[in-house]
Amino acid sequence: MSALTRVAAWQCRPGPLDVPGNLRRLDAASAAAARRGAQVIITPEMFTTGYAITREEVQRLAEDPGGPTEAAVAELARRHGLAIVYGHPERAAGGGAYNAATMIGPDGIARGRHRKVHLYGDLDREQFIASTARPAPFDFEGARVGLLICYDVEFPEAVRALTVHGAATVLVPTANMVGYEAVQDLLVPARARENGCGIGYANYCGADAVFEYNGRSEICGPDGEVLARASATDEELIIADLPGQSASTYLADRRADLYDG
């Protein structure tokens, strides 16, 4: 993931409470992404368990880092030879659970982790604990990469916190609903443009018992260009090559001495 990165964003319907079934679907999607030369595939938010599943089910299905679901995803990454960014519930030390995302490398080793910082709405706050850790990038295949989850990417500060520390690519599992299309139309391209970074944004389509999701997963280049976008309604695997450089001078020209960060 240095000069050019081939990113796959997998848009799929939610599979509430069906961890084995979701892993089987991820196996098939990863195989398809690998056949097309993708270096990383991104799933939607809380993919392994489904998003809107109640606090009790989140806590029942949450695992510690390195747990059995992570081990199963690691085996898929090794088998198909690509990195996998997937959304899942992570057990919190003091009780409750985080809304989490993990990148597993093609060698099956966890490369980066993120716990959702910005919780959106009553359901998010009912089901999860908000992380208090600043988003931080990590090294992957010669580049710096960052993870965010859904509402996180809508905050300029979250993406900026990653890019000022070297992130060239930000990967985002999401569960964006019908009525919030401005996120894909305006905010995600703007976050890419103002930070000179590529962004992969993988959403659900269809519906669960609570929400209807608006699809429109997308991959944006570092100048804000939409390189690939899925439909609003169908399951799709979109793939794009991210340019390694941006003409943007925002990071170089910003006056950090005049404000925090």
PDB file of C-alpha atoms in Angstrom:
ATOM      1  CA  MET A   1       0.000   0.000   0.000  1.00  0.00           C
ATOM      2  CA  SER A   2       2.645   2.514  -1.025  1.00  0.00           C
ATOM      3  CA  ALA A   3       2.453   4.270  -4.423  1.00  0.00           C
ATOM      4  CA  LEU A   4      -0.841   2.695  -5.503  1.00  0.00           C
ATOM      5  CA  THR A   5      -3.350   0.788  -3.452  1.00  0.00           C
ATOM      6  CA  ARG A   6      -6.136  -1.358  -4.849  1.00  0.00           C
ATOM      7  CA  VAL A   7      -8.961  -1.120  -2.315  1.00  0.00           C
ATOM      8  CA  ALA A   8     -12.184  -3.129  -2.275  1.00  0.00           C
ATOM      9  CA  ALA A   9     -15.287  -1.935  -0.430  1.00  0.00           C
ATOM     10  CA  TRP A  10     -17.862  -4.676   0.013  1.00  0.00           C
ATOM     11  CA  GLN A  11     -21.482  -3.538   0.194  1.00  0.00           C
ATOM     12  CA  CYS A  12     -23.801  -6.230   1.505  1.00  0.00           C
ATOM     13  CA  ARG A  13     -27.064  -6.780   3.326  1.00  0.00           C
ATOM     14  CA  PRO A  14     -26.872  -7.148   7.111  1.00  0.00           C
ATOM     15  CA  GLY A  15     -26.848 -10.612   8.648  1.00  0.00           C
ATOM     16  CA  PRO A  16     -28.050 -10.024  12.219  1.00  0.00           C
ATOM     17  CA  LEU A  17     -26.798 -12.546  14.809  1.00  0.00           C
ATOM     18  CA  ASP A  18     -25.422 -14.931  12.169  1.00  0.00           C
ATOM     19  CA  VAL A  19     -21.667 -14.909  12.804  1.00  0.00           C
ATOM     20  CA  PRO A  20     -20.945 -18.237  11.007  1.00  0.00           C
ATOM     21  CA  GLY A  21     -23.051 -17.203   8.021  1.00  0.00           C
ATOM     22  CA  ASN A  22     -21.399 -13.799   7.841  1.00  0.00           C
ATOM     23  CA  LEU A  23     -17.953 -15.389   7.894  1.00  0.00           C
ATOM     24  CA  ARG A  24     -18.973 -17.628   5.003  1.00  0.00           C
ATOM     25  CA  ARG A  25     -20.108 -14.571   3.064  1.00  0.00           C
ATOM     26  CA  LEU A  26     -16.832 -12.808   3.886  1.00  0.00           C
ATOM     27  CA  ASP A  27     -14.934 -15.821   2.576  1.00  0.00           C
ATOM     28  CA  ALA A  28     -16.681 -15.544  -0.786  1.00  0.00           C
ATOM     29  CA  ALA A  29     -16.286 -11.757  -0.976  1.00  0.00           C
ATOM     30  CA  SER A  30     -12.586 -11.960  -0.070  1.00  0.00           C
ATOM     31  CA  ALA A  31     -12.022 -14.562  -2.763  1.00  0.00           C
ATOM     32  CA  ALA A  32     -13.704 -12.300  -5.323  1.00  0.00           C
ATOM     33  CA  ALA A  33     -11.658  -9.283  -4.204  1.00  0.00           C
ATOM     34  CA  ALA A  34      -8.423 -11.275  -4.373  1.00  0.00           C
ATOM     35  CA  ARG A  35      -9.213 -12.463  -7.902  1.00  0.00           C
ATOM     36  CA  ARG A  36      -9.472  -8.813  -8.937  1.00  0.00           C
ATOM     37  CA  GLY A  37      -6.152  -7.935  -7.362  1.00  0.00           C
ATOM     38  CA  ALA A  38      -7.377  -6.046  -4.300  1.00  0.00           C
ATOM     39  CA  GLN A  39      -4.884  -5.608  -1.493  1.00  0.00           C
ATOM     40  CA  VAL A  40      -7.530  -4.929   1.153  1.00  0.00           C
ATOM     41  CA  ILE A  41     -11.281  -5.480   1.513  1.00  0.00           C
ATOM     42  CA  ILE A  42     -13.484  -3.435   3.848  1.00  0.00           C
ATOM     43  CA  THR A  43     -16.760  -4.715   5.316  1.00  0.00           C
ATOM     44  CA  PRO A  44     -19.607  -2.644   6.771  1.00  0.00           C
ATOM     45  CA  GLU A  45     -19.821  -1.629  10.450  1.00  0.00           C
ATOM     46  CA  MET A  46     -20.437  -4.436  12.964  1.00  0.00           C
ATOM     47  CA  PHE A  47     -20.399  -6.864  10.068  1.00  0.00           C
ATOM     48  CA  THR A  48     -19.768 -10.080  11.964  1.00  0.00           C
ATOM     49  CA  THR A  49     -22.886  -9.759  14.141  1.00  0.00           C
ATOM     50  CA  GLY A  50     -25.035  -7.124  12.473  1.00  0.00           C
ATOM     51  CA  TYR A  51     -25.398  -3.568  13.739  1.00  0.00           C
ATOM     52  CA  ALA A  52     -28.861  -3.093  15.288  1.00  0.00           C
ATOM     53  CA  ILE A  53     -29.041  -6.202  17.483  1.00  0.00           C
ATOM     54  CA  THR A  54     -29.736  -4.863  21.043  1.00  0.00           C
ATOM     55  CA  ARG A  55     -27.292  -4.274  23.883  1.00  0.00           C
ATOM     56  CA  GLU A  56     -27.819  -7.783  25.270  1.00  0.00           C
ATOM     57  CA  GLU A  57     -26.867  -9.430  21.984  1.00  0.00           C
ATOM     58  CA  VAL A  58     -23.900  -7.108  21.479  1.00  0.00           C
ATOM     59  CA  GLN A  59     -22.538  -8.076  24.883  1.00  0.00           C
ATOM     60  CA  ARG A  60     -23.228 -11.768  24.281  1.00  0.00           C
ATOM     61  CA  LEU A  61     -21.385 -11.767  20.965  1.00  0.00           C
ATOM     62  CA  ALA A  62     -18.549  -9.392  21.860  1.00  0.00           C
ATOM     63  CA  GLU A  63     -15.090 -10.962  22.051  1.00  0.00           C
ATOM     64  CA  ASP A  64     -11.679  -9.939  23.269  1.00  0.00           C
ATOM     65  CA  PRO A  65      -9.060  -8.973  20.656  1.00  0.00           C
ATOM     66  CA  GLY A  66      -7.636 -12.172  19.233  1.00  0.00           C
ATOM     67  CA  GLY A  67     -10.814 -14.116  19.970  1.00  0.00           C
ATOM     68  CA  PRO A  68     -12.334 -16.889  17.837  1.00  0.00           C
ATOM     69  CA  THR A  69     -13.953 -14.590  15.275  1.00  0.00           C
ATOM     70  CA  GLU A  70     -10.688 -12.732  14.728  1.00  0.00           C
ATOM     71  CA  ALA A  71      -8.930 -16.078  14.323  1.00  0.00           C
ATOM     72  CA  ALA A  72     -11.474 -17.070  11.665  1.00  0.00           C
ATOM     73  CA  VAL A  73     -10.986 -13.777   9.787  1.00  0.00           C
ATOM     74  CA  ALA A  74      -7.205 -14.231  10.024  1.00  0.00           C
ATOM     75  CA  GLU A  75      -7.526 -17.613   8.347  1.00  0.00           C
ATOM     76  CA  LEU A  76      -9.527 -16.007   5.509  1.00  0.00           C
ATOM     77  CA  ALA A  77      -6.895 -13.294   5.081  1.00  0.00           C
ATOM     78  CA  ARG A  78      -4.117 -15.892   4.848  1.00  0.00           C
ATOM     79  CA  ARG A  79      -6.091 -18.094   2.493  1.00  0.00           C
ATOM     80  CA  HIS A  80      -6.878 -15.298   0.056  1.00  0.00           C
ATOM     81  CA  GLY A  81      -3.678 -13.296   0.469  1.00  0.00           C
ATOM     82  CA  LEU A  82      -5.220  -9.907   1.203  1.00  0.00           C
ATOM     83  CA  ALA A  83      -5.879  -7.668   4.183  1.00  0.00           C
ATOM     84  CA  ILE A  84      -9.362  -7.582   5.703  1.00  0.00           C
ATOM     85  CA  VAL A  85     -10.876  -4.648   7.588  1.00  0.00           C
ATOM     86  CA  TYR A  86     -13.996  -5.815   9.380  1.00  0.00           C
ATOM     87  CA  GLY A  87     -16.469  -4.392  11.877  1.00  0.00           C
ATOM     88  CA  HIS A  88     -17.279  -6.295  15.064  1.00  0.00           C
ATOM     89  CA  PRO A  89     -18.168  -5.874  18.757  1.00  0.00           C
ATOM     90  CA  GLU A  90     -15.217  -5.877  21.156  1.00  0.00           C
ATOM     91  CA  ARG A  91     -15.578  -6.719  24.844  1.00  0.00           C
ATOM     92  CA  ALA A  92     -14.743  -3.795  27.163  1.00  0.00           C
ATOM     93  CA  ALA A  93     -12.639  -4.475  30.264  1.00  0.00           C
ATOM     94  CA  GLY A  94     -15.097  -2.877  32.668  1.00  0.00           C
ATOM     95  CA  GLY A  95     -18.208  -4.385  31.104  1.00  0.00           C
ATOM     96  CA  GLY A  96     -20.128  -3.456  27.983  1.00  0.00           C
ATOM     97  CA  ALA A  97     -18.712  -3.439  24.487  1.00  0.00           C
ATOM     98  CA  TYR A  98     -17.050  -1.219  21.919  1.00  0.00           C
ATOM     99  CA  ASN A  99     -18.101  -0.811  18.312  1.00  0.00           C
ATOM    100  CA  ALA A 100     -14.782  -1.864  16.789  1.00  0.00           C
ATOM    101  CA  ALA A 101     -12.919  -2.362  13.530  1.00  0.00           C
ATOM    102  CA  THR A 102      -9.763  -4.393  12.986  1.00  0.00           C
ATOM    103  CA  MET A 103      -7.397  -4.754  10.051  1.00  0.00           C
ATOM    104  CA  ILE A 104      -5.948  -8.246   9.622  1.00  0.00           C
ATOM    105  CA  GLY A 105      -2.977  -8.431   7.272  1.00  0.00           C
ATOM    106  CA  PRO A 106      -2.544 -11.038   4.525  1.00  0.00           C
ATOM    107  CA  ASP A 107      -0.283 -12.925   6.933  1.00  0.00           C
ATOM    108  CA  GLY A 108      -3.179 -13.265   9.402  1.00  0.00           C
ATOM    109  CA  ILE A 109      -1.679 -10.811  11.902  1.00  0.00           C
ATOM    110  CA  ALA A 110      -3.697  -7.891  13.268  1.00  0.00           C
ATOM    111  CA  ARG A 111      -2.140  -4.678  11.969  1.00  0.00           C
ATOM    112  CA  GLY A 112      -4.475  -2.031  13.398  1.00  0.00           C
ATOM    113  CA  ARG A 113      -7.503  -1.601  15.644  1.00  0.00           C
ATOM    114  CA  HIS A 114     -10.027   1.179  16.200  1.00  0.00           C
ATOM    115  CA  ARG A 115     -12.924   1.600  18.597  1.00  0.00           C
ATOM    116  CA  LYS A 116     -15.670   4.000  17.544  1.00  0.00           C
ATOM    117  CA  VAL A 117     -15.194   7.412  19.121  1.00  0.00           C
ATOM    118  CA  HIS A 118     -18.349   9.254  18.048  1.00  0.00           C
ATOM    119  CA  LEU A 119     -21.559   7.392  18.871  1.00  0.00           C
ATOM    120  CA  TYR A 120     -24.595   8.417  16.853  1.00  0.00           C
ATOM    121  CA  GLY A 121     -28.153   8.389  18.154  1.00  0.00           C
ATOM    122  CA  ASP A 122     -29.917   6.445  20.848  1.00  0.00           C
ATOM    123  CA  LEU A 123     -29.190   2.952  19.512  1.00  0.00           C
ATOM    124  CA  ASP A 124     -25.437   3.496  19.240  1.00  0.00           C
ATOM    125  CA  ARG A 125     -25.309   4.895  22.780  1.00  0.00           C
ATOM    126  CA  GLU A 126     -27.509   2.114  24.126  1.00  0.00           C
ATOM    127  CA  GLN A 127     -25.434  -0.671  22.610  1.00  0.00           C
ATOM    128  CA  PHE A 128     -21.858   0.593  22.921  1.00  0.00           C
ATOM    129  CA  ILE A 129     -19.275   2.416  25.005  1.00  0.00           C
ATOM    130  CA  ALA A 130     -17.510   5.291  23.249  1.00  0.00           C
ATOM    131  CA  SER A 131     -13.753   5.005  22.999  1.00  0.00           C
ATOM    132  CA  THR A 132     -11.735   7.779  24.619  1.00  0.00           C
ATOM    133  CA  ALA A 133      -8.601   7.052  22.554  1.00  0.00           C
ATOM    134  CA  ARG A 134      -7.507   9.449  19.818  1.00  0.00           C
ATOM    135  CA  PRO A 135      -7.614   7.778  16.371  1.00  0.00           C
ATOM    136  CA  ALA A 136      -4.077   6.729  15.454  1.00  0.00           C
ATOM    137  CA  PRO A 137      -2.589   5.454  12.179  1.00  0.00           C
ATOM    138  CA  PHE A 138      -0.425   2.367  11.855  1.00  0.00           C
ATOM    139  CA  ASP A 139       2.070   0.921   9.392  1.00  0.00           C
ATOM    140  CA  PHE A 140       0.949  -1.439   6.679  1.00  0.00           C
ATOM    141  CA  GLU A 141       3.002  -2.541   3.684  1.00  0.00           C
ATOM    142  CA  GLY A 142       5.182   0.557   3.592  1.00  0.00           C
ATOM    143  CA  ALA A 143       2.445   3.119   4.183  1.00  0.00           C
ATOM    144  CA  ARG A 144       0.474   4.650   7.029  1.00  0.00           C
ATOM    145  CA  VAL A 145      -3.181   3.651   7.278  1.00  0.00           C
ATOM    146  CA  GLY A 146      -6.004   4.734   9.574  1.00  0.00           C
ATOM    147  CA  LEU A 147      -9.342   3.230  10.574  1.00  0.00           C
ATOM    148  CA  LEU A 148     -12.545   5.068  11.469  1.00  0.00           C
ATOM    149  CA  ILE A 149     -16.128   3.845  11.899  1.00  0.00           C
ATOM    150  CA  CYS A 150     -19.224   5.436  10.345  1.00  0.00           C
ATOM    151  CA  TYR A 151     -20.022   8.706  12.201  1.00  0.00           C
ATOM    152  CA  ASP A 152     -16.323   9.173  13.038  1.00  0.00           C
ATOM    153  CA  VAL A 153     -15.481  10.112   9.443  1.00  0.00           C
ATOM    154  CA  GLU A 154     -18.050  12.914   9.456  1.00  0.00           C
ATOM    155  CA  PHE A 155     -15.887  14.874  11.908  1.00  0.00           C
ATOM    156  CA  PRO A 156     -13.037  16.789  10.248  1.00  0.00           C
ATOM    157  CA  GLU A 157     -10.930  16.367  13.387  1.00  0.00           C
ATOM    158  CA  ALA A 158     -11.015  12.572  13.221  1.00  0.00           C
ATOM    159  CA  VAL A 159      -9.579  12.308   9.723  1.00  0.00           C
ATOM    160  CA  ARG A 160      -7.143  15.152  10.372  1.00  0.00           C
ATOM    161  CA  ALA A 161      -5.860  13.381  13.509  1.00  0.00           C
ATOM    162  CA  LEU A 162      -4.870  10.471  11.261  1.00  0.00           C
ATOM    163  CA  THR A 163      -3.428  12.384   8.326  1.00  0.00           C
ATOM    164  CA  VAL A 164      -1.249  14.766  10.357  1.00  0.00           C
ATOM    165  CA  HIS A 165       0.450  11.636  11.648  1.00  0.00           C
ATOM    166  CA  GLY A 166       1.087  10.296   8.183  1.00  0.00           C
ATOM    167  CA  ALA A 167      -2.025   8.334   7.163  1.00  0.00           C
ATOM    168  CA  ALA A 168      -2.375   8.299   3.386  1.00  0.00           C
ATOM    169  CA  THR A 169      -5.417   6.015   3.403  1.00  0.00           C
ATOM    170  CA  VAL A 170      -8.410   5.903   5.760  1.00  0.00           C
ATOM    171  CA  LEU A 171     -10.670   2.826   5.741  1.00  0.00           C
ATOM    172  CA  VAL A 172     -14.195   3.134   7.113  1.00  0.00           C
ATOM    173  CA  PRO A 173     -16.744   0.408   7.903  1.00  0.00           C
ATOM    174  CA  THR A 174     -20.144   2.103   8.142  1.00  0.00           C
ATOM    175  CA  ALA A 175     -23.870   1.536   8.610  1.00  0.00           C
ATOM    176  CA  ASN A 176     -25.308   4.704   7.086  1.00  0.00           C
ATOM    177  CA  MET A 177     -29.070   4.933   6.796  1.00  0.00           C
ATOM    178  CA  VAL A 178     -31.533   6.226   4.224  1.00  0.00           C
ATOM    179  CA  GLY A 179     -31.906   9.985   4.631  1.00  0.00           C
ATOM    180  CA  TYR A 180     -28.208  10.635   5.230  1.00  0.00           C
ATOM    181  CA  GLU A 181     -26.967  10.540   1.636  1.00  0.00           C
ATOM    182  CA  ALA A 182     -25.134  13.829   2.197  1.00  0.00           C
ATOM    183  CA  VAL A 183     -22.438  11.807   3.958  1.00  0.00           C
ATOM    184  CA  GLN A 184     -21.474  10.043   0.729  1.00  0.00           C
ATOM    185  CA  ASP A 185     -22.274  12.972  -1.556  1.00  0.00           C
ATOM    186  CA  LEU A 186     -20.495  15.692   0.415  1.00  0.00           C
ATOM    187  CA  LEU A 187     -18.655  14.699   3.576  1.00  0.00           C
ATOM    188  CA  VAL A 188     -16.571  11.691   2.562  1.00  0.00           C
ATOM    189  CA  PRO A 189     -15.224  13.352  -0.616  1.00  0.00           C
ATOM    190  CA  ALA A 190     -14.554  16.515   1.399  1.00  0.00           C
ATOM    191  CA  ARG A 191     -12.629  14.592   4.064  1.00  0.00           C
ATOM    192  CA  ALA A 192     -10.486  13.054   1.323  1.00  0.00           C
ATOM    193  CA  ARG A 193      -9.900  16.381  -0.436  1.00  0.00           C
ATOM    194  CA  GLU A 194      -9.084  18.476   2.625  1.00  0.00           C
ATOM    195  CA  ASN A 195      -6.595  15.890   3.908  1.00  0.00           C
ATOM    196  CA  GLY A 196      -5.109  14.639   0.654  1.00  0.00           C
ATOM    197  CA  CYS A 197      -5.906  11.045   1.558  1.00  0.00           C
ATOM    198  CA  GLY A 198      -7.764   8.155  -0.011  1.00  0.00           C
ATOM    199  CA  ILE A 199     -10.912   6.944   1.764  1.00  0.00           C
ATOM    200  CA  GLY A 200     -12.665   3.598   1.438  1.00  0.00           C
ATOM    201  CA  TYR A 201     -16.230   3.645   2.831  1.00  0.00           C
ATOM    202  CA  ALA A 202     -18.120   0.312   3.006  1.00  0.00           C
ATOM    203  CA  ASN A 203     -21.834   0.413   3.838  1.00  0.00           C
ATOM    204  CA  TYR A 204     -24.796  -1.932   4.100  1.00  0.00           C
ATOM    205  CA  CYS A 205     -27.665  -2.026   1.651  1.00  0.00           C
ATOM    206  CA  GLY A 206     -31.134  -3.363   2.406  1.00  0.00           C
ATOM    207  CA  ALA A 207     -32.560  -3.378   5.909  1.00  0.00           C
ATOM    208  CA  ASP A 208     -32.616  -5.075   9.281  1.00  0.00           C
ATOM    209  CA  ALA A 209     -35.393  -4.959  11.866  1.00  0.00           C
ATOM    210  CA  VAL A 210     -34.597  -1.352  12.778  1.00  0.00           C
ATOM    211  CA  PHE A 211     -32.943   0.547   9.911  1.00  0.00           C
ATOM    212  CA  GLU A 212     -32.969   0.821   6.125  1.00  0.00           C
ATOM    213  CA  TYR A 213     -29.437   1.406   4.846  1.00  0.00           C
ATOM    214  CA  ASN A 214     -28.599   3.638   1.907  1.00  0.00           C
ATOM    215  CA  GLY A 215     -25.791   1.661   0.244  1.00  0.00           C
ATOM    216  CA  ARG A 216     -23.666   3.983  -1.941  1.00  0.00           C
ATOM    217  CA  SER A 217     -20.379   2.567  -0.651  1.00  0.00           C
ATOM    218  CA  GLU A 218     -17.550   4.515  -2.218  1.00  0.00           C
ATOM    219  CA  ILE A 219     -13.822   4.870  -2.700  1.00  0.00           C
ATOM    220  CA  CYS A 220     -12.522   8.431  -2.946  1.00  0.00           C
ATOM    221  CA  GLY A 221      -9.134   9.564  -4.155  1.00  0.00           C
ATOM    222  CA  PRO A 222      -6.942  12.098  -2.358  1.00  0.00           C
ATOM    223  CA  ASP A 223      -8.294  15.018  -4.378  1.00  0.00           C
ATOM    224  CA  GLY A 224     -11.877  14.184  -3.410  1.00  0.00           C
ATOM    225  CA  GLU A 225     -12.668  12.372  -6.639  1.00  0.00           C
ATOM    226  CA  VAL A 226     -15.115   9.470  -6.401  1.00  0.00           C
ATOM    227  CA  LEU A 227     -13.236   6.581  -7.990  1.00  0.00           C
ATOM    228  CA  ALA A 228     -15.962   3.986  -7.444  1.00  0.00           C
ATOM    229  CA  ARG A 229     -19.445   4.050  -5.947  1.00  0.00           C
ATOM    230  CA  ALA A 230     -21.994   1.288  -5.422  1.00  0.00           C
ATOM    231  CA  SER A 231     -25.727   1.583  -6.007  1.00  0.00           C
ATOM    232  CA  ALA A 232     -28.179   2.481  -3.253  1.00  0.00           C
ATOM    233  CA  THR A 233     -29.843  -0.918  -3.151  1.00  0.00           C
ATOM    234  CA  ASP A 234     -27.698  -3.815  -4.380  1.00  0.00           C
ATOM    235  CA  GLU A 235     -24.924  -5.942  -2.960  1.00  0.00           C
ATOM    236  CA  GLU A 236     -21.712  -4.996  -4.753  1.00  0.00           C
ATOM    237  CA  LEU A 237     -17.965  -5.303  -4.510  1.00  0.00           C
ATOM    238  CA  ILE A 238     -16.411  -2.056  -5.714  1.00  0.00           C
ATOM    239  CA  ILE A 239     -12.682  -1.796  -6.358  1.00  0.00           C
ATOM    240  CA  ALA A 240     -10.468   1.165  -7.200  1.00  0.00           C
ATOM    241  CA  ASP A 241      -6.790   2.047  -7.362  1.00  0.00           C
ATOM    242  CA  LEU A 242      -5.886   4.902  -5.037  1.00  0.00           C
ATOM    243  CA  PRO A 243      -3.293   7.344  -6.373  1.00  0.00           C
ATOM    244  CA  GLY A 244      -0.302   7.592  -4.082  1.00  0.00           C
ATOM    245  CA  GLN A 245       0.046  11.359  -4.243  1.00  0.00           C
ATOM    246  CA  SER A 246      -2.242  14.375  -3.986  1.00  0.00           C
ATOM    247  CA  ALA A 247      -1.823  17.919  -5.274  1.00  0.00           C
ATOM    248  CA  SER A 248      -3.432  19.197  -2.081  1.00  0.00           C
ATOM    249  CA  THR A 249      -1.428  21.659   0.031  1.00  0.00           C
ATOM    250  CA  TYR A 250      -3.895  21.871   2.932  1.00  0.00           C
ATOM    251  CA  LEU A 251      -1.757  19.899   5.377  1.00  0.00           C
ATOM    252  CA  ALA A 252       1.398  21.772   4.479  1.00  0.00           C
ATOM    253  CA  ASP A 253      -0.241  25.205   4.633  1.00  0.00           C
ATOM    254  CA  ARG A 254      -2.438  24.840   7.703  1.00  0.00           C
ATOM    255  CA  ARG A 255      -1.698  27.170  10.620  1.00  0.00           C
ATOM    256  CA  ALA A 256      -1.600  24.714  13.517  1.00  0.00           C
ATOM    257  CA  ASP A 257      -0.072  27.466  15.654  1.00  0.00           C
ATOM    258  CA  LEU A 258      -3.431  29.257  15.634  1.00  0.00           C
ATOM    259  CA  TYR A 259      -5.568  26.389  16.907  1.00  0.00           C
ATOM    260  CA  ASP A 260      -5.308  23.065  18.686  1.00  0.00           C
ATOM    261  CA  GLY A 261      -4.068  20.026  16.725  1.00  0.00           C
TER     262      GLY A 261
END
